[in-house]
């Protein structure tokens, strides 16, 4: 399904409670990150991202639907590196509507146009079907090289099977 009219805007703390509430066990099931223990922990992490964004080290954007509701986040970390890392998540009831793809397209284009970035790292657990489908959707504009699967256990005990992917913008 194609995304409805969404806006991708720089993250603002007015979305803190929604971010905290929806960044739950299901969303983080296949991620290194865990849900925040409390609202203050969420505030501290997100403020750190905003501080890094101010120094152009990180990009963090909120995904807002046509009813002005927070539906997720798209991020790029390591902007000072040659190959920054992408991340995106969409709240459970809004998954499968094309929001993540639109958000990734936006942040990739933004990183290219503003910072000249052409190579990116995207990692997803092999069992996270939705996240891995995003890669095939990006293949028109990017050469994608799958890396070895890294099986590991997080500090909180989650067993992950992470596959990194290198994306290189075509035609540059």
PDB file of C-alpha atoms in Angstrom:
ATOM      1  CA  UNK A   1       0.000   0.000   0.000  1.00  0.00           C
ATOM      2  CA  UNK A   2       1.323   3.437  -0.841  1.00  0.00           C
ATOM      3  CA  UNK A   3       1.885   5.929   1.918  1.00  0.00           C
ATOM      4  CA  UNK A   4      -0.784   8.496   2.450  1.00  0.00           C
ATOM      5  CA  UNK A   5       0.204  12.085   2.774  1.00  0.00           C
ATOM      6  CA  UNK A   6       2.923  12.177   5.433  1.00  0.00           C
ATOM      7  CA  UNK A   7       5.401  14.779   6.559  1.00  0.00           C
ATOM      8  CA  UNK A   8       8.926  14.110   7.695  1.00  0.00           C
ATOM      9  CA  UNK A   9      10.033  16.831  10.081  1.00  0.00           C
ATOM     10  CA  UNK A  10      13.010  17.346  12.376  1.00  0.00           C
ATOM     11  CA  UNK A  11      12.260  15.552  15.636  1.00  0.00           C
ATOM     12  CA  UNK A  12      10.818  17.772  18.346  1.00  0.00           C
ATOM     13  CA  UNK A  13      10.304  16.904  22.007  1.00  0.00           C
ATOM     14  CA  UNK A  14       6.564  17.441  21.525  1.00  0.00           C
ATOM     15  CA  UNK A  15       6.649  13.874  20.114  1.00  0.00           C
ATOM     16  CA  UNK A  16       8.479  12.479  23.169  1.00  0.00           C
ATOM     17  CA  UNK A  17       5.499  10.783  24.817  1.00  0.00           C
ATOM     18  CA  UNK A  18       4.374   9.158  21.574  1.00  0.00           C
ATOM     19  CA  UNK A  19       7.916   7.978  20.840  1.00  0.00           C
ATOM     20  CA  UNK A  20       8.215   6.554  24.343  1.00  0.00           C
ATOM     21  CA  UNK A  21       4.789   4.883  24.308  1.00  0.00           C
ATOM     22  CA  UNK A  22       5.185   3.225  20.914  1.00  0.00           C
ATOM     23  CA  UNK A  23       8.876   2.220  21.091  1.00  0.00           C
ATOM     24  CA  UNK A  24       7.769  -0.981  22.797  1.00  0.00           C
ATOM     25  CA  UNK A  25       8.708  -4.681  23.081  1.00  0.00           C
ATOM     26  CA  UNK A  26       7.215  -5.541  19.691  1.00  0.00           C
ATOM     27  CA  UNK A  27       8.979  -2.676  17.892  1.00  0.00           C
ATOM     28  CA  UNK A  28      12.326  -3.554  19.475  1.00  0.00           C
ATOM     29  CA  UNK A  29      11.970  -7.344  19.235  1.00  0.00           C
ATOM     30  CA  UNK A  30      14.624  -7.545  16.486  1.00  0.00           C
ATOM     31  CA  UNK A  31      16.693  -4.505  17.479  1.00  0.00           C
ATOM     32  CA  UNK A  32      19.700  -4.068  19.725  1.00  0.00           C
ATOM     33  CA  UNK A  33      17.796  -1.291  21.493  1.00  0.00           C
ATOM     34  CA  UNK A  34      15.231  -2.070  24.171  1.00  0.00           C
ATOM     35  CA  UNK A  35      12.151  -0.069  25.135  1.00  0.00           C
ATOM     36  CA  UNK A  36      12.892   2.813  27.457  1.00  0.00           C
ATOM     37  CA  UNK A  37      12.438   2.090  31.149  1.00  0.00           C
ATOM     38  CA  UNK A  38      10.703   5.414  31.711  1.00  0.00           C
ATOM     39  CA  UNK A  39       9.909   8.717  30.070  1.00  0.00           C
ATOM     40  CA  UNK A  40      13.005  10.400  31.501  1.00  0.00           C
ATOM     41  CA  UNK A  41      15.279   7.768  29.900  1.00  0.00           C
ATOM     42  CA  UNK A  42      13.557   8.408  26.570  1.00  0.00           C
ATOM     43  CA  UNK A  43      13.991  12.156  27.011  1.00  0.00           C
ATOM     44  CA  UNK A  44      17.716  11.768  27.732  1.00  0.00           C
ATOM     45  CA  UNK A  45      18.396   9.549  24.714  1.00  0.00           C
ATOM     46  CA  UNK A  46      16.369  11.697  22.342  1.00  0.00           C
ATOM     47  CA  UNK A  47      17.956  14.887  23.665  1.00  0.00           C
ATOM     48  CA  UNK A  48      21.327  13.302  22.974  1.00  0.00           C
ATOM     49  CA  UNK A  49      20.234  12.657  19.389  1.00  0.00           C
ATOM     50  CA  UNK A  50      18.997  16.245  19.071  1.00  0.00           C
ATOM     51  CA  UNK A  51      22.307  17.544  20.428  1.00  0.00           C
ATOM     52  CA  UNK A  52      24.144  15.389  17.851  1.00  0.00           C
ATOM     53  CA  UNK A  53      21.813  16.709  15.143  1.00  0.00           C
ATOM     54  CA  UNK A  54      22.763  20.241  16.135  1.00  0.00           C
ATOM     55  CA  UNK A  55      26.390  19.283  15.516  1.00  0.00           C
ATOM     56  CA  UNK A  56      25.445  17.552  12.219  1.00  0.00           C
ATOM     57  CA  UNK A  57      26.540  14.159  13.579  1.00  0.00           C
ATOM     58  CA  UNK A  58      23.048  12.609  13.510  1.00  0.00           C
ATOM     59  CA  UNK A  59      19.791  13.146  11.663  1.00  0.00           C
ATOM     60  CA  UNK A  60      16.545  12.371  13.479  1.00  0.00           C
ATOM     61  CA  UNK A  61      13.152  13.046  11.954  1.00  0.00           C
ATOM     62  CA  UNK A  62       9.603  12.382  13.106  1.00  0.00           C
ATOM     63  CA  UNK A  63       7.144  10.872  10.644  1.00  0.00           C
ATOM     64  CA  UNK A  64       3.791  12.638  10.901  1.00  0.00           C
ATOM     65  CA  UNK A  65       0.605  11.438   9.206  1.00  0.00           C
ATOM     66  CA  UNK A  66      -2.081  13.519   7.526  1.00  0.00           C
ATOM     67  CA  UNK A  67      -3.886  13.870  10.873  1.00  0.00           C
ATOM     68  CA  UNK A  68      -0.745  15.351  12.482  1.00  0.00           C
ATOM     69  CA  UNK A  69      -0.081  12.182  14.503  1.00  0.00           C
ATOM     70  CA  UNK A  70       3.396  10.812  15.221  1.00  0.00           C
ATOM     71  CA  UNK A  71       3.719   7.488  13.402  1.00  0.00           C
ATOM     72  CA  UNK A  72       7.441   6.804  13.681  1.00  0.00           C
ATOM     73  CA  UNK A  73      11.002   7.959  13.356  1.00  0.00           C
ATOM     74  CA  UNK A  74      13.743   7.845  10.755  1.00  0.00           C
ATOM     75  CA  UNK A  75      17.336   8.379  11.787  1.00  0.00           C
ATOM     76  CA  UNK A  76      20.830   8.478  10.392  1.00  0.00           C
ATOM     77  CA  UNK A  77      23.754   8.108  12.769  1.00  0.00           C
ATOM     78  CA  UNK A  78      27.446   8.647  12.102  1.00  0.00           C
ATOM     79  CA  UNK A  79      27.057  11.566   9.705  1.00  0.00           C
ATOM     80  CA  UNK A  80      30.763  12.382  10.124  1.00  0.00           C
ATOM     81  CA  UNK A  81      31.642   8.910   8.786  1.00  0.00           C
ATOM     82  CA  UNK A  82      31.851   7.861   5.128  1.00  0.00           C
ATOM     83  CA  UNK A  83      28.993   5.391   5.558  1.00  0.00           C
ATOM     84  CA  UNK A  84      26.347   6.578   8.065  1.00  0.00           C
ATOM     85  CA  UNK A  85      23.850   4.095   9.514  1.00  0.00           C
ATOM     86  CA  UNK A  86      20.137   4.231   8.722  1.00  0.00           C
ATOM     87  CA  UNK A  87      17.287   3.373  11.047  1.00  0.00           C
ATOM     88  CA  UNK A  88      13.525   3.606  10.772  1.00  0.00           C
ATOM     89  CA  UNK A  89      10.571   2.396  12.798  1.00  0.00           C
ATOM     90  CA  UNK A  90       6.823   2.819  12.479  1.00  0.00           C
ATOM     91  CA  UNK A  91       4.262   2.408  15.274  1.00  0.00           C
ATOM     92  CA  UNK A  92       2.494  -0.959  15.110  1.00  0.00           C
ATOM     93  CA  UNK A  93      -0.984   0.119  13.908  1.00  0.00           C
ATOM     94  CA  UNK A  94       0.564   2.130  11.046  1.00  0.00           C
ATOM     95  CA  UNK A  95       2.961  -0.492   9.687  1.00  0.00           C
ATOM     96  CA  UNK A  96       2.553  -1.737   6.135  1.00  0.00           C
ATOM     97  CA  UNK A  97       1.324   1.600   4.758  1.00  0.00           C
ATOM     98  CA  UNK A  98       4.524   2.678   3.026  1.00  0.00           C
ATOM     99  CA  UNK A  99       5.597   5.183   5.672  1.00  0.00           C
ATOM    100  CA  UNK A 100       9.006   3.594   6.326  1.00  0.00           C
ATOM    101  CA  UNK A 101       9.889   3.527   2.634  1.00  0.00           C
ATOM    102  CA  UNK A 102       8.892   7.162   2.135  1.00  0.00           C
ATOM    103  CA  UNK A 103      10.856   8.171   5.236  1.00  0.00           C
ATOM    104  CA  UNK A 104      13.967   6.289   4.111  1.00  0.00           C
ATOM    105  CA  UNK A 105      13.761   7.840   0.646  1.00  0.00           C
ATOM    106  CA  UNK A 106      13.484  11.259   2.274  1.00  0.00           C
ATOM    107  CA  UNK A 107      16.450  10.881   4.623  1.00  0.00           C
ATOM    108  CA  UNK A 108      18.644   9.299   1.933  1.00  0.00           C
ATOM    109  CA  UNK A 109      17.917  12.156  -0.460  1.00  0.00           C
ATOM    110  CA  UNK A 110      18.430  14.720   2.306  1.00  0.00           C
ATOM    111  CA  UNK A 111      21.802  13.200   3.235  1.00  0.00           C
ATOM    112  CA  UNK A 112      22.872  13.265  -0.416  1.00  0.00           C
ATOM    113  CA  UNK A 113      21.645  16.762  -1.215  1.00  0.00           C
ATOM    114  CA  UNK A 114      22.829  18.465   1.977  1.00  0.00           C
ATOM    115  CA  UNK A 115      25.916  16.421   2.898  1.00  0.00           C
ATOM    116  CA  UNK A 116      26.919  14.659  -0.348  1.00  0.00           C
ATOM    117  CA  UNK A 117      26.523  11.229   1.255  1.00  0.00           C
ATOM    118  CA  UNK A 118      26.315   8.353  -1.244  1.00  0.00           C
ATOM    119  CA  UNK A 119      27.015   5.269   0.897  1.00  0.00           C
ATOM    120  CA  UNK A 120      24.961   4.028   3.807  1.00  0.00           C
ATOM    121  CA  UNK A 121      24.717   1.091   6.213  1.00  0.00           C
ATOM    122  CA  UNK A 122      21.361  -0.543   6.935  1.00  0.00           C
ATOM    123  CA  UNK A 123      21.039  -3.441   9.353  1.00  0.00           C
ATOM    124  CA  UNK A 124      18.026  -5.599  10.104  1.00  0.00           C
ATOM    125  CA  UNK A 125      17.382  -8.934  11.713  1.00  0.00           C
ATOM    126  CA  UNK A 126      16.790 -11.564   9.025  1.00  0.00           C
ATOM    127  CA  UNK A 127      13.444 -12.410  10.706  1.00  0.00           C
ATOM    128  CA  UNK A 128      12.199  -8.826  10.397  1.00  0.00           C
ATOM    129  CA  UNK A 129      10.392  -9.284   7.087  1.00  0.00           C
ATOM    130  CA  UNK A 130       9.128  -5.704   6.812  1.00  0.00           C
ATOM    131  CA  UNK A 131      12.539  -4.132   7.323  1.00  0.00           C
ATOM    132  CA  UNK A 132      14.131  -6.452   4.808  1.00  0.00           C
ATOM    133  CA  UNK A 133      11.455  -5.738   2.194  1.00  0.00           C
ATOM    134  CA  UNK A 134      12.477  -2.084   2.380  1.00  0.00           C
ATOM    135  CA  UNK A 135      15.844  -2.996   0.897  1.00  0.00           C
ATOM    136  CA  UNK A 136      14.342  -4.445  -2.267  1.00  0.00           C
ATOM    137  CA  UNK A 137      12.246  -1.287  -2.669  1.00  0.00           C
ATOM    138  CA  UNK A 138      15.439   0.796  -2.502  1.00  0.00           C
ATOM    139  CA  UNK A 139      17.250  -1.298  -5.118  1.00  0.00           C
ATOM    140  CA  UNK A 140      16.189   0.935  -8.034  1.00  0.00           C
ATOM    141  CA  UNK A 141      18.282   3.794  -6.693  1.00  0.00           C
ATOM    142  CA  UNK A 142      20.965   1.929  -4.758  1.00  0.00           C
ATOM    143  CA  UNK A 143      23.407  -0.908  -5.270  1.00  0.00           C
ATOM    144  CA  UNK A 144      22.901  -3.111  -2.224  1.00  0.00           C
ATOM    145  CA  UNK A 145      25.551  -5.474  -0.911  1.00  0.00           C
ATOM    146  CA  UNK A 146      24.444  -7.903   1.797  1.00  0.00           C
ATOM    147  CA  UNK A 147      27.062  -8.628   4.464  1.00  0.00           C
ATOM    148  CA  UNK A 148      27.500 -11.686   6.681  1.00  0.00           C
ATOM    149  CA  UNK A 149      24.798 -12.415   9.238  1.00  0.00           C
ATOM    150  CA  UNK A 150      25.943 -11.589  12.760  1.00  0.00           C
ATOM    151  CA  UNK A 151      24.294 -13.755  15.419  1.00  0.00           C
ATOM    152  CA  UNK A 152      24.535 -12.199  18.849  1.00  0.00           C
ATOM    153  CA  UNK A 153      22.845 -11.822  22.205  1.00  0.00           C
ATOM    154  CA  UNK A 154      22.078  -8.338  23.502  1.00  0.00           C
ATOM    155  CA  UNK A 155      22.707  -7.157  27.050  1.00  0.00           C
ATOM    156  CA  UNK A 156      19.020  -7.773  27.770  1.00  0.00           C
ATOM    157  CA  UNK A 157      19.158 -11.331  26.397  1.00  0.00           C
ATOM    158  CA  UNK A 158      17.593 -10.927  22.949  1.00  0.00           C
ATOM    159  CA  UNK A 159      19.009 -13.323  20.365  1.00  0.00           C
ATOM    160  CA  UNK A 160      19.498 -11.421  17.127  1.00  0.00           C
ATOM    161  CA  UNK A 161      20.483 -12.457  13.609  1.00  0.00           C
ATOM    162  CA  UNK A 162      21.545  -9.139  12.146  1.00  0.00           C
ATOM    163  CA  UNK A 163      22.367  -8.718   8.493  1.00  0.00           C
ATOM    164  CA  UNK A 164      24.123  -5.550   7.541  1.00  0.00           C
ATOM    165  CA  UNK A 165      23.774  -4.099   4.085  1.00  0.00           C
ATOM    166  CA  UNK A 166      25.859  -1.503   2.306  1.00  0.00           C
ATOM    167  CA  UNK A 167      23.863   0.826   0.063  1.00  0.00           C
ATOM    168  CA  UNK A 168      25.603   2.833  -2.618  1.00  0.00           C
ATOM    169  CA  UNK A 169      23.681   5.462  -4.524  1.00  0.00           C
ATOM    170  CA  UNK A 170      23.538   4.691  -8.247  1.00  0.00           C
ATOM    171  CA  UNK A 171      24.602   7.222 -10.841  1.00  0.00           C
ATOM    172  CA  UNK A 172      27.120   9.229  -8.771  1.00  0.00           C
TER     173      UNK A 172
END
